[in-house]
């Protein structure tokens, strides 16, 4: 069967961040509630002139840097932070990147799962059209509200992947396990700027759906726990991923493995998430990017396990194999520089960013300029978002 999968991958997050020790102080809680209890260190904070379009476009600009864009015939934009009830956010990205007119563009939504849905929709197209490529952008800004239980797991980020036949980074296996159940663990009605979440219930569902999707995947593929060298999980908070991997080991008959050994399977994949917080649809693929960038051994030929979970809920388990020479295509130095050069906000600056509001009455608004990547949201005028290139 023709190999299809990830040809390039790039990750982007805001230039601004908040040390969760400052948030703990402001909320009068022990800092270890976040650093140990959640496994979270830093929250990425989007500036007022950043949104899912700008952070997604910045990730995509890196992903296409050595790609013949004339071969990109589809742009799939996955998000749960939608900016319009009709127009796909990907249309703006298509324009900012100067992609070909002959290109399908659509926005996909199902909580944190839709990036994986976009991936699975693209793979059959690539098998049928091996000379074409698909640009997948997963981009989100996680918001729960000041002083809410979910505040410490907020964050933002985007991952862009060019998907292709005979990929240079990772080829996906055809087998997968997928389960859908109608539940209310996390949702955001149209009238609310922030999500509603039942955290304990959602964590329980996360583990339950892992078990169901893994069993399907195992039965269809014949692969066992030991057939995967490393694992990537959707990561609302890193501590949940640690618990999930221990649970997977238990249900797959590997409870004899030490906690240290199990942690080795996931430690690299959690590093970028610890420094950025939840990025919803992008989160699983932020983990993959971190694993590829940071693993100290050559991953070529190794099979990776992937667990994707979207509240509401849909869960999927699938796998893929890292390709020889993958290191030559990575954007590791850019990612390291981006994270190292962020500006850390005071608590007051964080609150100011959070409370900034776009007009909701149709009035025009010029948005203050902050330190962004190569694209920014400059204004809202006549009910339209106006984007600006900084190149």
PDB file of C-alpha atoms in Angstrom, residues 75-264:
ATOM      1  CA  UNK A  75      -6.514  23.170   3.187  1.00  0.00           C
ATOM      2  CA  UNK A  76      -8.219  21.634   6.213  1.00  0.00           C
ATOM      3  CA  UNK A  77      -8.554  23.970   9.203  1.00  0.00           C
ATOM      4  CA  UNK A  78      -9.415  22.311  12.527  1.00  0.00           C
ATOM      5  CA  UNK A  79     -10.473  24.424  15.493  1.00  0.00           C
ATOM      6  CA  UNK A  80     -12.977  24.800  18.306  1.00  0.00           C
ATOM      7  CA  UNK A  81     -12.269  28.542  18.608  1.00  0.00           C
ATOM      8  CA  UNK A  82     -14.254  29.549  15.545  1.00  0.00           C
ATOM      9  CA  UNK A  83     -14.437  33.228  14.574  1.00  0.00           C
ATOM     10  CA  UNK A  84     -17.395  33.067  12.185  1.00  0.00           C
ATOM     11  CA  UNK A  85     -20.536  30.952  11.970  1.00  0.00           C
ATOM     12  CA  UNK A  86     -20.298  30.775   8.177  1.00  0.00           C
ATOM     13  CA  UNK A  87     -16.868  31.530   6.736  1.00  0.00           C
ATOM     14  CA  UNK A  88     -14.056  29.045   7.371  1.00  0.00           C
ATOM     15  CA  UNK A  89     -11.030  30.495   9.156  1.00  0.00           C
ATOM     16  CA  UNK A  90      -8.901  28.596   6.656  1.00  0.00           C
ATOM     17  CA  UNK A  91     -10.015  30.951   3.867  1.00  0.00           C
ATOM     18  CA  UNK A  92      -8.069  33.755   5.567  1.00  0.00           C
ATOM     19  CA  UNK A  93      -5.030  31.491   5.944  1.00  0.00           C
ATOM     20  CA  UNK A  94      -5.269  30.500   2.281  1.00  0.00           C
ATOM     21  CA  UNK A  95      -5.147  34.184   1.336  1.00  0.00           C
ATOM     22  CA  UNK A  96      -2.348  35.156   3.754  1.00  0.00           C
ATOM     23  CA  UNK A  97      -0.150  32.337   2.448  1.00  0.00           C
ATOM     24  CA  UNK A  98      -0.902  33.015  -1.222  1.00  0.00           C
ATOM     25  CA  UNK A  99      -1.973  29.433  -1.907  1.00  0.00           C
ATOM     26  CA  UNK A 100      -3.289  28.373  -5.335  1.00  0.00           C
ATOM     27  CA  UNK A 101      -6.857  29.268  -6.323  1.00  0.00           C
ATOM     28  CA  UNK A 102      -7.432  25.593  -7.169  1.00  0.00           C
ATOM     29  CA  UNK A 103      -7.718  24.521  -3.552  1.00  0.00           C
ATOM     30  CA  UNK A 104     -10.527  23.161  -1.397  1.00  0.00           C
ATOM     31  CA  UNK A 105     -10.812  24.858   2.012  1.00  0.00           C
ATOM     32  CA  UNK A 106     -13.024  23.870   4.912  1.00  0.00           C
ATOM     33  CA  UNK A 107     -13.185  24.287   8.692  1.00  0.00           C
ATOM     34  CA  UNK A 108     -13.813  21.249  10.901  1.00  0.00           C
ATOM     35  CA  UNK A 109     -15.175  21.206  14.449  1.00  0.00           C
ATOM     36  CA  UNK A 110     -15.511  18.508  17.082  1.00  0.00           C
ATOM     37  CA  UNK A 111     -13.782  19.801  20.184  1.00  0.00           C
ATOM     38  CA  UNK A 112     -10.151  18.643  20.363  1.00  0.00           C
ATOM     39  CA  UNK A 113     -10.700  15.757  17.946  1.00  0.00           C
ATOM     40  CA  UNK A 114     -11.192  17.595  14.652  1.00  0.00           C
ATOM     41  CA  UNK A 115      -7.473  17.773  13.803  1.00  0.00           C
ATOM     42  CA  UNK A 116      -7.459  13.980  13.714  1.00  0.00           C
ATOM     43  CA  UNK A 117     -10.645  13.893  11.654  1.00  0.00           C
ATOM     44  CA  UNK A 118      -8.983  16.255   9.160  1.00  0.00           C
ATOM     45  CA  UNK A 119      -5.993  13.935   9.017  1.00  0.00           C
ATOM     46  CA  UNK A 120      -8.108  10.853   8.373  1.00  0.00           C
ATOM     47  CA  UNK A 121     -10.108  12.654   5.672  1.00  0.00           C
ATOM     48  CA  UNK A 122      -6.903  13.650   3.895  1.00  0.00           C
ATOM     49  CA  UNK A 123      -5.214  10.240   3.740  1.00  0.00           C
ATOM     50  CA  UNK A 124      -7.609   8.542   1.252  1.00  0.00           C
ATOM     51  CA  UNK A 125      -7.429  11.631  -0.980  1.00  0.00           C
ATOM     52  CA  UNK A 126      -3.630  11.357  -1.044  1.00  0.00           C
ATOM     53  CA  UNK A 127      -3.741   7.647  -1.889  1.00  0.00           C
ATOM     54  CA  UNK A 128      -5.986   8.502  -4.817  1.00  0.00           C
ATOM     55  CA  UNK A 129      -3.968  11.596  -5.840  1.00  0.00           C
ATOM     56  CA  UNK A 130      -0.334  10.889  -4.888  1.00  0.00           C
ATOM     57  CA  UNK A 131       0.918  13.935  -6.808  1.00  0.00           C
ATOM     58  CA  UNK A 132      -1.143  16.289  -4.600  1.00  0.00           C
ATOM     59  CA  UNK A 133      -0.601  17.579  -1.061  1.00  0.00           C
ATOM     60  CA  UNK A 134      -2.925  18.639   1.759  1.00  0.00           C
ATOM     61  CA  UNK A 135      -2.190  21.426   4.247  1.00  0.00           C
ATOM     62  CA  UNK A 136      -3.714  20.654   7.646  1.00  0.00           C
ATOM     63  CA  UNK A 137      -3.833  23.464  10.217  1.00  0.00           C
ATOM     64  CA  UNK A 138      -5.009  22.827  13.789  1.00  0.00           C
ATOM     65  CA  UNK A 139      -5.242  26.096  15.709  1.00  0.00           C
ATOM     66  CA  UNK A 140      -6.875  27.029  19.019  1.00  0.00           C
ATOM     67  CA  UNK A 141      -6.945  29.434  21.946  1.00  0.00           C
ATOM     68  CA  UNK A 142      -8.153  27.781  25.160  1.00  0.00           C
ATOM     69  CA  UNK A 143     -10.138  30.097  27.470  1.00  0.00           C
ATOM     70  CA  UNK A 144     -12.017  29.214  30.651  1.00  0.00           C
ATOM     71  CA  UNK A 145     -12.391  32.521  32.496  1.00  0.00           C
ATOM     72  CA  UNK A 146     -10.502  34.309  35.260  1.00  0.00           C
ATOM     73  CA  UNK A 147     -10.630  32.455  38.554  1.00  0.00           C
ATOM     74  CA  UNK A 148     -12.344  29.369  37.115  1.00  0.00           C
ATOM     75  CA  UNK A 149     -11.117  25.819  37.851  1.00  0.00           C
ATOM     76  CA  UNK A 150      -9.895  25.451  34.251  1.00  0.00           C
ATOM     77  CA  UNK A 151      -7.959  28.725  34.162  1.00  0.00           C
ATOM     78  CA  UNK A 152      -4.566  27.134  34.853  1.00  0.00           C
ATOM     79  CA  UNK A 153      -4.884  24.824  31.827  1.00  0.00           C
ATOM     80  CA  UNK A 154      -5.505  27.632  29.340  1.00  0.00           C
ATOM     81  CA  UNK A 155      -3.091  28.114  26.479  1.00  0.00           C
ATOM     82  CA  UNK A 156      -2.792  28.599  22.748  1.00  0.00           C
ATOM     83  CA  UNK A 157      -0.999  27.060  19.834  1.00  0.00           C
ATOM     84  CA  UNK A 158      -1.175  25.800  16.291  1.00  0.00           C
ATOM     85  CA  UNK A 159       0.358  22.935  14.367  1.00  0.00           C
ATOM     86  CA  UNK A 160       0.531  22.881  10.583  1.00  0.00           C
ATOM     87  CA  UNK A 161       1.289  19.721   8.634  1.00  0.00           C
ATOM     88  CA  UNK A 162       1.795  19.170   4.944  1.00  0.00           C
ATOM     89  CA  UNK A 163       0.369  15.711   4.255  1.00  0.00           C
ATOM     90  CA  UNK A 164       1.616  13.778   1.253  1.00  0.00           C
ATOM     91  CA  UNK A 165       2.253  10.426  -0.371  1.00  0.00           C
ATOM     92  CA  UNK A 166       5.698   8.998   0.392  1.00  0.00           C
ATOM     93  CA  UNK A 167       6.045  11.384   3.379  1.00  0.00           C
ATOM     94  CA  UNK A 168       9.418  12.378   4.774  1.00  0.00           C
ATOM     95  CA  UNK A 169       8.479  12.378   8.481  1.00  0.00           C
ATOM     96  CA  UNK A 170       5.781   9.830   9.366  1.00  0.00           C
ATOM     97  CA  UNK A 171       3.593   7.320   7.524  1.00  0.00           C
ATOM     98  CA  UNK A 172       0.261   6.357   9.115  1.00  0.00           C
ATOM     99  CA  UNK A 173      -1.021   2.819   9.462  1.00  0.00           C
ATOM    100  CA  UNK A 174      -4.481   2.159   7.936  1.00  0.00           C
ATOM    101  CA  UNK A 175      -6.011   0.611  11.079  1.00  0.00           C
ATOM    102  CA  UNK A 176      -7.752   2.747  13.696  1.00  0.00           C
ATOM    103  CA  UNK A 177     -10.237   2.466  16.537  1.00  0.00           C
ATOM    104  CA  UNK A 178     -12.908   5.156  16.814  1.00  0.00           C
ATOM    105  CA  UNK A 179     -15.826   5.655  19.224  1.00  0.00           C
ATOM    106  CA  UNK A 180     -18.527   8.334  19.459  1.00  0.00           C
ATOM    107  CA  UNK A 181     -20.815   8.916  22.450  1.00  0.00           C
ATOM    108  CA  UNK A 182     -23.137  11.841  23.168  1.00  0.00           C
ATOM    109  CA  UNK A 183     -22.001  13.273  26.519  1.00  0.00           C
ATOM    110  CA  UNK A 184     -21.783  16.716  28.147  1.00  0.00           C
ATOM    111  CA  UNK A 185     -18.323  16.958  29.672  1.00  0.00           C
ATOM    112  CA  UNK A 186     -17.228  20.152  27.882  1.00  0.00           C
ATOM    113  CA  UNK A 187     -19.101  22.573  25.611  1.00  0.00           C
ATOM    114  CA  UNK A 188     -19.341  26.251  24.666  1.00  0.00           C
ATOM    115  CA  UNK A 189     -22.714  27.623  23.565  1.00  0.00           C
ATOM    116  CA  UNK A 190     -22.816  30.403  20.983  1.00  0.00           C
ATOM    117  CA  UNK A 191     -23.647  32.982  23.636  1.00  0.00           C
ATOM    118  CA  UNK A 192     -20.559  32.273  25.752  1.00  0.00           C
ATOM    119  CA  UNK A 193     -16.942  33.393  25.233  1.00  0.00           C
ATOM    120  CA  UNK A 194     -15.692  30.665  27.538  1.00  0.00           C
ATOM    121  CA  UNK A 195     -16.332  26.944  27.814  1.00  0.00           C
ATOM    122  CA  UNK A 196     -18.339  25.014  30.383  1.00  0.00           C
ATOM    123  CA  UNK A 197     -16.564  21.946  31.688  1.00  0.00           C
ATOM    124  CA  UNK A 198     -17.139  19.151  34.185  1.00  0.00           C
ATOM    125  CA  UNK A 199     -13.483  18.388  34.779  1.00  0.00           C
ATOM    126  CA  UNK A 200     -13.748  15.168  36.807  1.00  0.00           C
ATOM    127  CA  UNK A 201     -16.348  13.695  34.468  1.00  0.00           C
ATOM    128  CA  UNK A 202     -14.283  14.666  31.424  1.00  0.00           C
ATOM    129  CA  UNK A 203     -11.150  13.023  32.837  1.00  0.00           C
ATOM    130  CA  UNK A 204     -13.123   9.835  33.517  1.00  0.00           C
ATOM    131  CA  UNK A 205     -14.478   9.847  29.964  1.00  0.00           C
ATOM    132  CA  UNK A 206     -10.985  10.444  28.572  1.00  0.00           C
ATOM    133  CA  UNK A 207      -9.792   7.189  30.178  1.00  0.00           C
ATOM    134  CA  UNK A 208     -12.953   5.275  29.292  1.00  0.00           C
ATOM    135  CA  UNK A 209     -12.784   6.258  25.635  1.00  0.00           C
ATOM    136  CA  UNK A 210      -9.071   5.448  25.540  1.00  0.00           C
ATOM    137  CA  UNK A 211      -9.902   1.900  26.582  1.00  0.00           C
ATOM    138  CA  UNK A 212     -12.671   1.527  23.994  1.00  0.00           C
ATOM    139  CA  UNK A 213     -10.734   2.989  21.065  1.00  0.00           C
ATOM    140  CA  UNK A 214      -7.541   1.083  21.955  1.00  0.00           C
ATOM    141  CA  UNK A 215      -9.407  -2.254  22.054  1.00  0.00           C
ATOM    142  CA  UNK A 216     -10.816  -1.601  18.585  1.00  0.00           C
ATOM    143  CA  UNK A 217      -7.413  -0.615  17.258  1.00  0.00           C
ATOM    144  CA  UNK A 218      -5.773  -3.669  18.849  1.00  0.00           C
ATOM    145  CA  UNK A 219      -8.362  -6.039  17.375  1.00  0.00           C
ATOM    146  CA  UNK A 220      -8.113  -4.555  13.876  1.00  0.00           C
ATOM    147  CA  UNK A 221      -4.334  -4.177  13.739  1.00  0.00           C
ATOM    148  CA  UNK A 222      -3.214  -7.128  15.851  1.00  0.00           C
ATOM    149  CA  UNK A 223      -0.679  -4.831  17.495  1.00  0.00           C
ATOM    150  CA  UNK A 224       0.076  -4.922  21.189  1.00  0.00           C
ATOM    151  CA  UNK A 225       1.373  -2.318  23.621  1.00  0.00           C
ATOM    152  CA  UNK A 226       4.966  -3.443  23.006  1.00  0.00           C
ATOM    153  CA  UNK A 227       4.651  -2.825  19.257  1.00  0.00           C
ATOM    154  CA  UNK A 228       4.834   0.939  19.870  1.00  0.00           C
ATOM    155  CA  UNK A 229       8.061   2.622  20.913  1.00  0.00           C
ATOM    156  CA  UNK A 230       6.541   5.948  22.011  1.00  0.00           C
ATOM    157  CA  UNK A 231       3.079   7.352  22.586  1.00  0.00           C
ATOM    158  CA  UNK A 232       1.403  10.709  21.917  1.00  0.00           C
ATOM    159  CA  UNK A 233      -1.833  11.777  23.621  1.00  0.00           C
ATOM    160  CA  UNK A 234      -4.187  14.697  23.448  1.00  0.00           C
ATOM    161  CA  UNK A 235      -3.034  16.657  26.498  1.00  0.00           C
ATOM    162  CA  UNK A 236      -5.542  18.850  28.362  1.00  0.00           C
ATOM    163  CA  UNK A 237      -2.947  18.748  31.166  1.00  0.00           C
ATOM    164  CA  UNK A 238       0.199  16.576  31.279  1.00  0.00           C
ATOM    165  CA  UNK A 239      -0.772  14.795  34.497  1.00  0.00           C
ATOM    166  CA  UNK A 240      -3.864  13.325  32.830  1.00  0.00           C
ATOM    167  CA  UNK A 241      -1.651  11.918  30.066  1.00  0.00           C
ATOM    168  CA  UNK A 242       0.576  10.248  32.656  1.00  0.00           C
ATOM    169  CA  UNK A 243      -2.485   8.615  34.240  1.00  0.00           C
ATOM    170  CA  UNK A 244      -3.841   7.611  30.843  1.00  0.00           C
ATOM    171  CA  UNK A 245      -0.639   5.893  29.814  1.00  0.00           C
ATOM    172  CA  UNK A 246      -0.538   3.945  33.064  1.00  0.00           C
ATOM    173  CA  UNK A 247      -4.168   2.962  32.421  1.00  0.00           C
ATOM    174  CA  UNK A 248      -3.348   1.824  28.883  1.00  0.00           C
ATOM    175  CA  UNK A 249      -0.482  -0.313  30.176  1.00  0.00           C
ATOM    176  CA  UNK A 250      -2.810  -1.913  32.708  1.00  0.00           C
ATOM    177  CA  UNK A 251      -5.656  -2.750  30.322  1.00  0.00           C
ATOM    178  CA  UNK A 252      -3.214  -4.094  27.714  1.00  0.00           C
ATOM    179  CA  UNK A 253      -1.592  -6.512  30.155  1.00  0.00           C
ATOM    180  CA  UNK A 254       1.574  -4.513  30.855  1.00  0.00           C
ATOM    181  CA  UNK A 255       0.998  -3.505  34.467  1.00  0.00           C
ATOM    182  CA  UNK A 256       4.374  -5.008  35.392  1.00  0.00           C
ATOM    183  CA  UNK A 257       6.182  -2.108  33.729  1.00  0.00           C
ATOM    184  CA  UNK A 258       7.609   0.447  36.165  1.00  0.00           C
ATOM    185  CA  UNK A 259       6.326   3.997  36.371  1.00  0.00           C
ATOM    186  CA  UNK A 260       9.750   5.153  35.176  1.00  0.00           C
ATOM    187  CA  UNK A 261       9.603   2.969  32.074  1.00  0.00           C
ATOM    188  CA  UNK A 262       6.084   4.104  31.253  1.00  0.00           C
ATOM    189  CA  UNK A 263       7.107   7.736  31.635  1.00  0.00           C
ATOM    190  CA  UNK A 264       9.897   7.205  29.096  1.00  0.00           C
TER     191      UNK A 264
END
